[in-house]
RNA sequence: GGUCCUGUGGCCGAGUGGCUAGGCUGAGCUCUGCAAAAGCUCCUACAGCGGUUCGAAUCCGCUCGGGACCUCCA
């Protein structure tokens, strides 16, 4: 099964058969969040996409080392190599130590990821925890002749690098085009080339986050942390590197250059990029101000939101779109997903009580193959979801005695549903805990018994009132042929 | 301005040179005291204009529209 997987590789702009460096093992690195602010939904989409990818790799039996960093230093505010460190700026604003900011938003990020049911990565290294590694890497790049120092700041020499390696490879651009499209710099320039970027930056006197280095007090450049940490934990060349598409042109391009210049090896075999999340057709971004926070999405406390949407409804919504397509948020689409997801969960519950037949009305192995084919084709979750809904129809049809299923069919259906819905897509039944409450279960049994008597007396006004009143508590009563059943709806 | 992606039915969203994606919504029917759920049926698309082809929504060109990156952002 492991040799069936095909991945779209940004590097070659084509789908390629996935072959790990070490059989049965995968090294996966994903650019994590910059923790100077609340994570917004766009970030979450990327991390949820890679969580699904991580989960599927695990499902296929790969031993995966999943590294996702926390950027807690070095990101600049404003234009190239100028401006304040984001953490310092925010710290001044909030009158806090930079590391207080880092701590606050790291905890917030973890909390949101937990709500989205994302598995924690194997290693979550921080930039500030790897200053030595970054300095060593800068030293090596200097020693290899691909960088130069100017007044305490070290720059990467892009033009020199490009003579030996294709710098714009990841975005399919050549150096001439890149230079032609670079903005005019503001006069001052210690940099030799327009595209040169900083590996190490000299700290201004007021700069709070700073470390000693061979070039004086300073802090690491924007891209070096990922190069340093990925090679430390996954090796000089590893299998998969992922991140949002917006990182492709600059961050990842520079990462490749740094790693190649340092280690004389291409760092990554498969580059994967997730697409952007949009709101009303416009990219949700920190600076555009058109985003809402995960918390606001869950509670519905935002002008753009008609109501709150549970984390799993949102996650399922994301799974209905391929990770390389843009995903547009709208109340209508979210509500459609919410209902569809409820239907999927209901079918999984129905599956538990299905009575096996001697004959089979379906070709279960065809369905199983279709699920794996979908996921093996570059993690095509929308197709997977479509296949799962085919199975929902099968289950419901079996439930009313229309489609016969053998015990084997039912067993495979259970396995498929649980594997793909819960293990791979990382969804969970949010109301399961409540329904498992033994006291409530007992109470409801009594209530339904009483209602049964009332109905037997044909006092429908009373039985309907009971049903309506329970409904106000989000408890839904359904009178099926055999008996009345109850369930708790979300929110 | 440069590079690139994209345009699918009421909404969301896959996909393939010729065969029903799927979800949500709407309409009808079955079931039901009613409701809900479920089942069945219907509404059935591929921006426009050319071209290639026996045949294109799927390939090519142009036009129009949308978006991304080139500047911090997942």
Coordinates of C-alpha atoms (C1' of nucleotides) in Angstrom, one line a residue:
Chain A
X1 CA 0.0 0.0 0.0
X2 CA 2.8 2.4 0.8
X3 CA 4.1 2.3 -2.8
X4 CA 0.8 3.5 -4.3
X5 CA 1.0 7.1 -2.9
X6 CA 1.4 9.9 -5.4
X7 CA 2.2 13.5 -4.3
X8 CA 2.1 16.8 -6.2
X9 CA 5.7 18.1 -5.9
X10 CA 5.9 21.9 -6.2
X11 CA 9.5 21.5 -7.3
X12 CA 8.6 19.7 -10.5
X13 CA 5.1 21.0 -10.7
X14 CA 3.8 17.5 -11.3
X15 CA 2.4 14.5 -9.4
X16 CA 5.1 12.0 -8.6
X17 CA 5.1 8.6 -7.0
X18 CA 6.2 9.0 -3.4
X19 CA 9.4 7.1 -2.6
X20 CA 10.9 7.9 0.8
X21 CA 14.6 8.0 1.4
X22 CA 14.4 5.2 3.9
X23 CA 11.9 2.6 3.1
X24 CA 8.9 2.7 5.5
X25 CA 10.0 6.0 7.0
X26 CA 9.1 9.6 6.3
X27 CA 10.7 12.9 7.4
X28 CA 8.1 15.6 7.3
X29 CA 8.8 19.3 8.0
X30 CA 6.1 22.0 8.1
X31 CA 6.7 25.7 8.6
X32 CA 4.8 26.5 11.8
X33 CA 3.3 29.7 13.1
X34 CA 4.9 32.9 14.1
X35 CA 3.7 33.3 17.6
X36 CA 3.4 37.1 18.0
X37 CA -0.4 37.1 17.5
X38 CA -3.4 34.8 17.6
X39 CA -3.4 32.1 15.0
X40 CA -6.0 32.8 12.4
X41 CA -7.9 30.4 10.3
X42 CA -5.6 30.5 7.3
X43 CA -2.8 29.1 9.5
X44 CA -5.2 26.6 10.8
X45 CA -6.1 25.4 7.3
X46 CA -2.5 24.7 6.5
X47 CA -1.8 22.8 9.8
X48 CA -5.1 20.9 9.5
X49 CA -4.1 19.9 5.9
X50 CA -0.8 18.6 7.0
X51 CA -2.3 16.9 10.0
X52 CA -4.5 15.0 7.6
X53 CA -1.4 14.2 5.5
X54 CA 0.5 13.1 8.6
X55 CA -2.4 10.9 9.7
X56 CA -2.7 9.3 6.3
X57 CA 1.1 8.5 6.2
X58 CA 0.7 6.9 9.6
X59 CA -2.4 5.0 8.4
X60 CA -0.3 3.6 5.6
X61 CA 2.1 2.3 8.2
X62 CA 4.9 4.8 7.7
X63 CA 7.0 5.7 10.6
X64 CA 6.8 9.4 10.4
X65 CA 8.9 12.1 12.1
X66 CA 6.8 15.2 11.9
X67 CA 8.6 18.4 12.7
X68 CA 6.8 21.7 12.9
X69 CA 8.6 24.7 14.2
X70 CA 7.5 27.6 16.4
X71 CA 8.9 30.9 15.1
X72 CA 9.5 33.0 18.1
X73 CA 12.3 35.2 16.9
X74 CA 13.8 36.8 13.9
X75 CA 10.8 37.7 11.9
X76 CA 11.0 41.3 10.7
X77 CA 8.3 43.9 10.6
X78 CA 8.1 45.9 7.4
X79 CA 10.4 45.9 4.4
X80 CA 13.4 43.7 3.7
X81 CA 16.0 43.6 6.5
X82 CA 14.6 46.7 8.1
X83 CA 12.2 47.5 10.8
X84 CA 11.7 45.9 14.2
X85 CA 11.6 42.4 15.2
X86 CA 8.0 41.4 15.4
X87 CA 8.3 40.2 18.9
X88 CA 10.0 43.2 20.2
X89 CA 7.5 45.5 18.6
X90 CA 4.5 43.6 20.0
X91 CA 6.3 43.4 23.4
X92 CA 6.7 47.2 23.5
X93 CA 3.1 47.5 22.6
X94 CA 1.8 45.3 25.3
X95 CA 4.5 46.2 27.9
X96 CA 5.6 42.6 28.1
X97 CA 8.8 40.7 27.8
X98 CA 9.1 39.2 24.3
X99 CA 9.1 35.8 25.7
X100 CA 5.8 36.5 27.5
X101 CA 4.3 37.2 24.1
X102 CA 5.8 34.0 22.8
X103 CA 4.4 32.0 25.6
X104 CA 0.9 33.5 25.4
X105 CA 0.4 32.9 21.8
X106 CA 2.1 29.5 21.8
X107 CA -0.4 28.3 24.4
X108 CA -3.2 29.8 22.4
X109 CA -2.0 28.1 19.2
X110 CA -1.8 24.7 20.9
X111 CA -5.3 25.2 22.3
X112 CA -6.7 25.9 18.9
X113 CA -4.9 22.9 17.4
X114 CA -6.3 20.7 20.1
X115 CA -9.8 21.9 19.4
X116 CA -9.3 21.1 15.8
X117 CA -8.2 17.6 16.9
X118 CA -4.8 18.0 15.2
X119 CA -2.2 15.6 16.4
X120 CA 0.9 17.2 18.0
X121 CA 4.0 16.9 15.8
X122 CA 6.8 14.6 16.8
X123 CA 9.1 17.6 17.5
X124 CA 8.1 21.2 17.8
X125 CA 11.4 23.1 17.9
X126 CA 11.6 26.8 18.6
X127 CA 13.8 29.3 16.8
X128 CA 15.1 30.8 20.0
X129 CA 16.1 27.3 21.2
X130 CA 18.3 26.8 18.1
X131 CA 20.3 30.0 17.9
X132 CA 23.6 28.1 18.1
X133 CA 22.6 25.9 15.2
X134 CA 21.6 28.9 13.1
X135 CA 24.9 30.7 13.9
X136 CA 26.8 27.5 12.9
X137 CA 24.9 27.3 9.7
X138 CA 25.6 31.0 8.8
X139 CA 29.3 30.4 9.6
X140 CA 29.3 27.4 7.2
X141 CA 27.6 29.3 4.4
X142 CA 30.2 32.1 4.9
X143 CA 33.0 29.5 4.8
X144 CA 31.6 28.0 1.7
X145 CA 31.6 31.4 0.0
X146 CA 27.9 32.1 -0.5
X147 CA 27.6 34.9 2.0
X148 CA 29.3 38.1 3.1
X149 CA 29.3 40.2 6.1
X150 CA 28.6 44.0 6.2
X151 CA 28.7 45.9 9.4
X152 CA 27.5 43.1 11.7
X153 CA 24.9 41.7 9.3
X154 CA 25.5 38.7 7.1
X155 CA 23.9 38.5 3.7
X156 CA 23.3 35.6 1.4
X157 CA 24.9 36.1 -2.1
X158 CA 22.0 35.1 -4.4
X159 CA 23.8 35.9 -7.7
X160 CA 26.8 33.8 -6.8
X161 CA 24.6 31.0 -5.7
X162 CA 22.6 31.2 -8.9
X163 CA 25.7 30.6 -11.0
X164 CA 25.7 27.0 -9.7
X165 CA 22.1 26.3 -8.6
X166 CA 18.7 27.4 -10.0
X167 CA 17.7 29.9 -7.3
X168 CA 14.2 30.5 -8.6
X169 CA 13.5 26.8 -9.2
X170 CA 10.6 26.5 -6.7
X171 CA 8.6 29.2 -8.5
X172 CA 9.9 28.4 -11.9
X173 CA 11.6 31.7 -12.4
X174 CA 15.0 32.7 -13.6
X175 CA 17.2 35.2 -11.9
X176 CA 16.9 37.9 -14.5
X177 CA 13.1 37.9 -14.1
X178 CA 13.4 38.0 -10.4
X179 CA 15.8 40.9 -10.4
X180 CA 13.7 42.8 -13.0
X181 CA 10.7 42.4 -10.7
X182 CA 12.4 43.4 -7.5
X183 CA 11.4 46.7 -6.1
X184 CA 13.8 49.6 -6.0
X185 CA 15.6 49.6 -2.7
X186 CA 15.7 52.6 -0.6
X187 CA 19.1 54.0 -1.6
X188 CA 21.2 52.7 1.4
X189 CA 22.6 49.5 0.6
X190 CA 25.1 47.3 2.2
X191 CA 23.8 44.5 0.0
X192 CA 25.7 43.6 -3.2
X193 CA 22.7 42.2 -5.0
X194 CA 19.1 43.2 -5.0
X195 CA 17.9 39.7 -4.1
X196 CA 20.4 39.1 -1.4
X197 CA 18.8 38.4 2.0
X198 CA 20.0 38.5 5.5
X199 CA 21.1 35.4 7.3
X200 CA 22.1 37.2 10.5
X201 CA 21.0 40.7 11.4
X202 CA 22.8 43.2 13.6
X203 CA 20.6 44.3 16.5
X204 CA 19.9 48.0 16.9
X205 CA 20.5 49.3 20.4
X206 CA 16.8 49.3 21.3
X207 CA 16.4 45.8 20.1
X208 CA 15.2 43.5 22.9
X209 CA 15.8 40.0 21.5
X210 CA 19.5 39.6 20.7
X211 CA 22.2 37.1 20.9
X212 CA 26.0 37.2 20.7
X213 CA 27.5 36.0 17.4
X214 CA 30.9 36.1 15.6
X215 CA 29.5 39.3 13.9
X216 CA 28.4 41.0 17.1
X217 CA 25.0 41.2 18.8
X218 CA 22.1 40.3 16.6
X219 CA 19.4 37.9 15.7
X220 CA 18.8 35.4 13.0
X221 CA 17.4 36.2 9.6
X222 CA 13.9 35.1 8.5
X223 CA 14.6 31.9 6.8
X224 CA 17.6 30.3 8.5
X225 CA 15.7 28.8 11.4
X226 CA 13.9 26.3 9.2
X227 CA 17.0 25.3 7.4
X228 CA 18.9 24.8 10.7
X229 CA 16.1 22.9 12.5
X230 CA 15.0 20.8 9.6
X231 CA 18.5 19.5 8.9
X232 CA 19.2 19.0 12.6
X233 CA 16.1 16.8 13.1
X234 CA 15.6 15.3 9.6
X235 CA 19.0 15.3 8.0
X236 CA 20.5 17.3 5.2
X237 CA 18.1 15.8 2.8
X238 CA 14.7 14.7 3.9
X239 CA 11.4 13.6 2.3
X240 CA 8.7 16.2 2.6
X241 CA 8.6 19.9 3.3
X242 CA 5.3 21.7 3.6
X243 CA 3.9 25.1 4.2
X244 CA 1.4 27.6 2.9
X245 CA 1.7 28.7 -0.7
X246 CA 2.6 32.2 0.4
X247 CA 5.9 30.9 1.7
X248 CA 6.9 29.4 -1.6
X249 CA 8.4 32.3 -3.4
X250 CA 10.5 33.8 -0.7
X251 CA 10.8 31.7 2.5
X252 CA 11.1 28.3 0.8
X253 CA 13.2 29.5 -2.0
X254 CA 15.7 31.0 0.4
X255 CA 15.5 27.9 2.6
X256 CA 16.6 25.7 -0.3
X257 CA 19.4 28.1 -1.2
X258 CA 20.7 28.2 2.4
X259 CA 20.6 24.5 2.9
X260 CA 22.2 23.8 -0.5
X261 CA 24.9 26.4 0.2
X262 CA 25.6 25.0 3.6
X263 CA 25.4 21.2 3.1
X264 CA 26.0 20.9 -0.7
X265 CA 22.8 18.9 -1.0
X266 CA 19.3 19.7 -2.0
X267 CA 17.4 19.7 1.3
X268 CA 14.0 18.3 0.2
X269 CA 12.7 15.7 -2.2
X270 CA 9.0 16.7 -2.2
X271 CA 7.8 20.2 -1.6
X272 CA 4.1 20.5 -0.7
X273 CA 2.1 23.7 -0.6
X274 CA -1.4 24.3 0.7
X275 CA -3.6 26.9 -0.8
X276 CA -5.0 30.0 0.8
X277 CA -8.2 30.4 2.6
X278 CA -10.5 33.2 1.4
X279 CA -13.4 35.1 2.7
X280 CA -15.8 36.4 0.1
X281 CA -13.3 35.6 -2.5
X282 CA -10.4 37.6 -0.9
X283 CA -7.5 36.0 0.8
X284 CA -7.9 36.0 4.6
X285 CA -4.7 37.5 5.9
X286 CA -3.4 39.1 9.0
X287 CA -2.8 42.4 7.4
X288 CA -6.0 42.6 5.3
X289 CA -8.0 42.4 8.5
X290 CA -10.7 40.3 6.8
X291 CA -10.1 37.3 9.1
X292 CA -11.8 36.1 12.1
X293 CA -10.2 34.1 14.9
X294 CA -10.9 30.4 15.4
X295 CA -12.6 31.3 18.7
X296 CA -14.9 33.7 16.9
X297 CA -15.7 31.1 14.4
X298 CA -16.7 28.6 17.1
X299 CA -18.9 31.0 18.9
X300 CA -20.2 32.9 15.9
X301 CA -19.1 36.2 17.6
X302 CA -18.1 38.1 14.5
X303 CA -20.0 40.3 12.0
X304 CA -19.3 38.0 9.1
X305 CA -20.7 34.9 10.9
X306 CA -24.4 34.1 11.2
X307 CA -23.8 31.5 13.9
X308 CA -21.0 29.5 15.5
X309 CA -19.6 26.4 13.8
X310 CA -18.1 23.6 15.8
X311 CA -14.4 22.8 15.2
X312 CA -15.3 19.4 13.6
X313 CA -17.8 21.0 11.3
X314 CA -15.1 23.4 10.2
X315 CA -12.6 20.6 9.9
X316 CA -15.0 18.6 7.8
X317 CA -15.7 21.6 5.6
X318 CA -11.9 21.9 5.0
X319 CA -11.8 18.2 4.1
X320 CA -14.4 18.7 1.4
X321 CA -11.9 20.9 -0.5
X322 CA -8.6 19.7 -1.9
X323 CA -5.6 21.1 0.0
X324 CA -4.2 22.7 -3.2
X325 CA -7.4 24.6 -4.0
X326 CA -8.5 27.8 -2.4
X327 CA -11.2 27.5 0.1
X328 CA -13.8 30.2 0.4
X329 CA -15.6 30.7 3.7
X330 CA -19.2 31.5 3.6
X331 CA -22.1 30.8 6.1
X332 CA -24.0 28.9 3.4
X333 CA -21.1 26.5 2.7
X334 CA -20.3 26.0 6.3
X335 CA -23.9 25.2 7.1
X336 CA -24.0 22.7 4.3
X337 CA -20.9 21.0 5.7
X338 CA -22.4 21.0 9.1
X339 CA -25.4 19.1 7.9
X340 CA -23.5 16.7 5.8
X341 CA -21.2 15.9 8.6
X342 CA -24.1 15.2 10.9
X343 CA -25.5 12.8 8.3
X344 CA -22.1 11.0 8.0
X345 CA -21.9 10.6 11.8
X346 CA -25.5 9.4 12.0
X347 CA -24.7 6.7 9.4
X348 CA -21.7 5.6 11.4
X349 CA -24.0 5.1 14.4
X350 CA -26.5 3.2 12.3
X351 CA -23.7 1.0 11.1
X352 CA -23.3 -0.3 14.7
X353 CA -26.8 -1.8 14.7
X354 CA -27.0 -3.2 11.2
X355 CA -28.3 -6.8 10.9
X356 CA -26.2 -9.0 8.6
X357 CA -27.7 -10.9 5.7
X358 CA -26.5 -14.0 3.9
X359 CA -26.3 -12.2 0.6
X360 CA -24.4 -9.0 -0.3
X361 CA -25.9 -6.2 -2.4
X362 CA -22.6 -4.3 -2.9
X363 CA -19.0 -4.9 -3.9
X364 CA -17.4 -3.8 -0.8
X365 CA -13.8 -4.1 -2.0
X366 CA -14.6 -1.7 -4.9
X367 CA -15.6 0.9 -2.4
X368 CA -12.6 0.2 -0.3
X369 CA -10.3 0.6 -3.3
X370 CA -12.0 3.8 -4.3
X371 CA -11.3 5.3 -0.8
X372 CA -7.6 4.4 -1.0
X373 CA -7.3 5.5 -4.7
X374 CA -8.6 8.9 -3.7
X375 CA -6.2 9.4 -0.8
X376 CA -3.3 7.9 -2.8
X377 CA -3.9 10.5 -5.5
X378 CA -2.3 13.4 -3.7
X379 CA -4.5 13.2 -0.6
X380 CA -7.7 13.9 -2.5
X381 CA -10.1 14.2 0.5
X382 CA -13.0 15.6 -1.5
X383 CA -13.1 12.4 -3.5
X384 CA -12.8 10.4 -0.4
X385 CA -15.7 12.3 1.2
X386 CA -17.8 11.6 -1.9
X387 CA -17.0 7.9 -1.6
X388 CA -17.8 7.9 2.0
X389 CA -21.2 9.4 1.2
X390 CA -21.8 6.6 -1.2
X391 CA -21.3 4.3 1.8
X392 CA -23.7 6.4 3.8
X393 CA -26.3 5.6 1.2
X394 CA -25.4 1.9 1.4
X395 CA -25.7 1.9 5.2
X396 CA -29.0 3.7 5.2
X397 CA -30.4 1.6 2.5
X398 CA -29.3 -1.5 4.4
X399 CA -30.9 -0.1 7.5
X400 CA -34.4 -0.1 5.9
X401 CA -33.8 -3.6 4.6
X402 CA -33.3 -2.5 1.0
X403 CA -29.6 -3.4 0.5
X404 CA -28.5 -6.7 2.0
X405 CA -25.0 -6.7 3.6
X406 CA -23.1 -9.7 4.9
X407 CA -21.3 -9.7 8.2
X408 CA -18.1 -9.3 6.3
X409 CA -19.5 -6.2 4.4
X410 CA -20.5 -4.6 7.7
X411 CA -17.1 -5.4 9.3
X412 CA -15.3 -3.8 6.4
X413 CA -17.7 -0.8 6.4
X414 CA -16.9 -0.2 10.0
X415 CA -13.2 -0.4 9.4
X416 CA -13.4 2.0 6.5
X417 CA -15.6 4.5 8.2
X418 CA -13.5 4.6 11.4
X419 CA -10.2 4.6 9.5
X420 CA -11.0 7.4 7.1
X421 CA -13.4 9.6 9.1
X422 CA -11.7 9.4 12.5
X423 CA -8.1 8.3 11.9
X424 CA -7.3 9.9 8.6
X425 CA -9.5 13.0 8.4
X426 CA -9.1 13.5 12.1
X427 CA -12.7 14.1 12.8
X428 CA -14.5 13.0 16.0
X429 CA -18.0 12.9 17.3
X430 CA -18.3 16.0 19.4
X431 CA -21.4 14.9 21.2
X432 CA -20.3 11.4 21.9
X433 CA -19.2 12.3 25.5
X434 CA -22.6 13.7 26.4
X435 CA -24.5 10.7 24.9
X436 CA -22.3 8.4 26.9
X437 CA -23.5 9.9 30.1
X438 CA -25.2 7.0 31.9
X439 CA -27.4 9.1 34.1
X440 CA -28.8 11.0 31.2
X441 CA -29.2 7.8 29.3
X442 CA -31.2 6.4 32.1
X443 CA -33.3 9.5 32.4
X444 CA -34.1 9.6 28.8
X445 CA -35.1 5.9 28.8
X446 CA -37.7 6.7 31.5
X447 CA -38.9 9.8 29.6
X448 CA -39.3 7.9 26.4
X449 CA -41.2 5.1 28.3
X450 CA -43.6 7.7 29.7
X451 CA -44.0 9.3 26.3
X452 CA -44.7 5.9 24.8
X453 CA -47.6 5.5 27.2
X454 CA -48.9 8.9 26.5
X455 CA -48.8 8.1 22.8
X456 CA -50.6 4.8 23.4
X457 CA -53.4 6.9 24.8
X458 CA -53.3 9.0 21.7
X459 CA -52.7 12.1 23.7
X460 CA -50.6 13.6 20.9
X461 CA -50.7 17.1 22.2
X462 CA -48.9 16.0 25.3
X463 CA -46.4 13.8 23.5
X464 CA -45.6 16.6 21.0
X465 CA -45.1 19.1 23.8
X466 CA -42.6 16.7 25.4
X467 CA -40.8 16.4 22.2
X468 CA -40.8 20.1 21.6
X469 CA -39.6 20.9 25.1
X470 CA -36.8 18.4 24.9
X471 CA -35.9 19.9 21.5
X472 CA -35.3 23.2 23.2
X473 CA -32.6 21.4 25.2
X474 CA -31.1 20.2 22.0
X475 CA -32.4 16.7 22.5
X476 CA -34.0 15.4 19.4
X477 CA -36.7 12.7 19.5
X478 CA -37.3 10.6 16.5
X479 CA -40.2 8.1 16.4
X480 CA -38.9 5.2 14.3
X481 CA -40.9 2.1 13.5
X482 CA -39.5 0.1 16.4
X483 CA -39.2 2.7 19.1
X484 CA -38.4 6.4 19.8
X485 CA -34.8 7.3 19.7
X486 CA -33.1 10.3 21.1
X487 CA -29.9 12.2 20.3
X488 CA -28.2 15.4 21.4
X489 CA -27.5 17.9 18.7
X490 CA -24.5 20.3 18.7
X491 CA -24.7 23.7 20.4
Chain B
rG1 C1' 4.1 46.0 -14.9
rG2 C1' 6.3 40.7 -14.5
rU3 C1' 5.3 35.4 -13.3
rC4 C1' 1.6 32.0 -12.4
rC5 C1' -3.1 29.8 -11.1
rU6 C1' -8.2 29.9 -12.1
rG7 C1' -13.6 30.5 -14.1
rU8 C1' -18.2 23.9 -13.3
rG9 C1' -25.5 23.3 -12.0
rG10 C1' -29.3 27.8 -6.7
rC11 C1' -24.6 27.4 -3.2
rC12 C1' -20.0 24.6 -2.0
rG13 C1' -16.8 21.5 -4.6
rA14 C1' -14.2 17.0 -7.5
rG15 C1' -12.9 15.0 -12.1
rU16 C1' -12.0 12.7 -17.0
rG17 C1' -11.0 13.6 -24.4
rG18 C1' -16.7 9.9 -25.4
rC19 C1' -19.9 6.7 -19.6
rU20 C1' -24.4 9.8 -12.9
rA21 C1' -18.8 12.9 -8.8
rG22 C1' -20.4 14.1 -3.9
rG23 C1' -22.5 17.5 -0.2
rC24 C1' -26.1 21.3 0.8
rU25 C1' -30.6 23.6 -1.0
rG26 C1' -35.5 23.3 -3.8
rA27 C1' -39.9 20.2 -5.7
rG28 C1' -42.7 15.5 -5.6
rC29 C1' -43.6 10.7 -3.7
rU30 C1' -43.1 6.5 0.2
rC31 C1' -43.1 6.0 5.4
rU32 C1' -45.6 8.5 9.7
rG33 C1' -51.1 10.6 14.3
rC34 C1' -47.8 14.7 13.3
rA35 C1' -42.8 15.9 13.0
rA36 C1' -37.9 14.2 12.2
rA37 C1' -34.9 10.6 9.9
rA38 C1' -34.4 7.5 5.9
rG39 C1' -35.5 5.7 0.9
rC40 C1' -37.0 6.9 -4.3
rU41 C1' -37.5 10.5 -8.2
rC42 C1' -36.8 15.3 -10.5
rC43 C1' -34.3 20.1 -11.4
rU44 C1' -28.2 18.5 -14.3
rA45 C1' -23.5 22.4 -15.2
rC46 C1' -18.9 23.0 -17.1
rA47 C1' -17.3 31.9 -18.8
rG48 C1' -17.4 33.6 -24.2
rC49 C1' -15.4 33.0 -29.2
rG50 C1' -12.5 30.3 -32.5
rG51 C1' -9.3 25.8 -33.5
rU52 C1' -7.6 20.4 -33.1
rU53 C1' -10.6 15.8 -33.1
rC54 C1' -15.2 10.9 -35.3
rG55 C1' -16.1 13.3 -30.5
rA56 C1' -14.0 18.5 -25.7
rA57 C1' -16.5 21.0 -20.0
rU58 C1' -11.7 18.1 -20.4
rC59 C1' -6.2 19.7 -25.5
rC60 C1' -4.6 24.6 -28.2
rG61 C1' -5.3 30.0 -29.1
rC62 C1' -7.7 34.5 -28.2
rU63 C1' -11.3 37.6 -25.2
rC64 C1' -13.6 38.7 -20.7
rG65 C1' -13.9 37.8 -15.3
rG66 C1' -11.6 36.1 -10.5
rG67 C1' -7.2 35.2 -7.6
rA68 C1' -2.0 34.4 -5.9
rC69 C1' 3.1 35.8 -5.8
rC70 C1' 6.8 39.5 -6.9
rU71 C1' 6.6 43.3 0.1
rC72 C1' 5.6 40.4 6.6
rC73 C1' 1.7 36.6 6.3
rA74 C1' 0.1 29.4 6.4

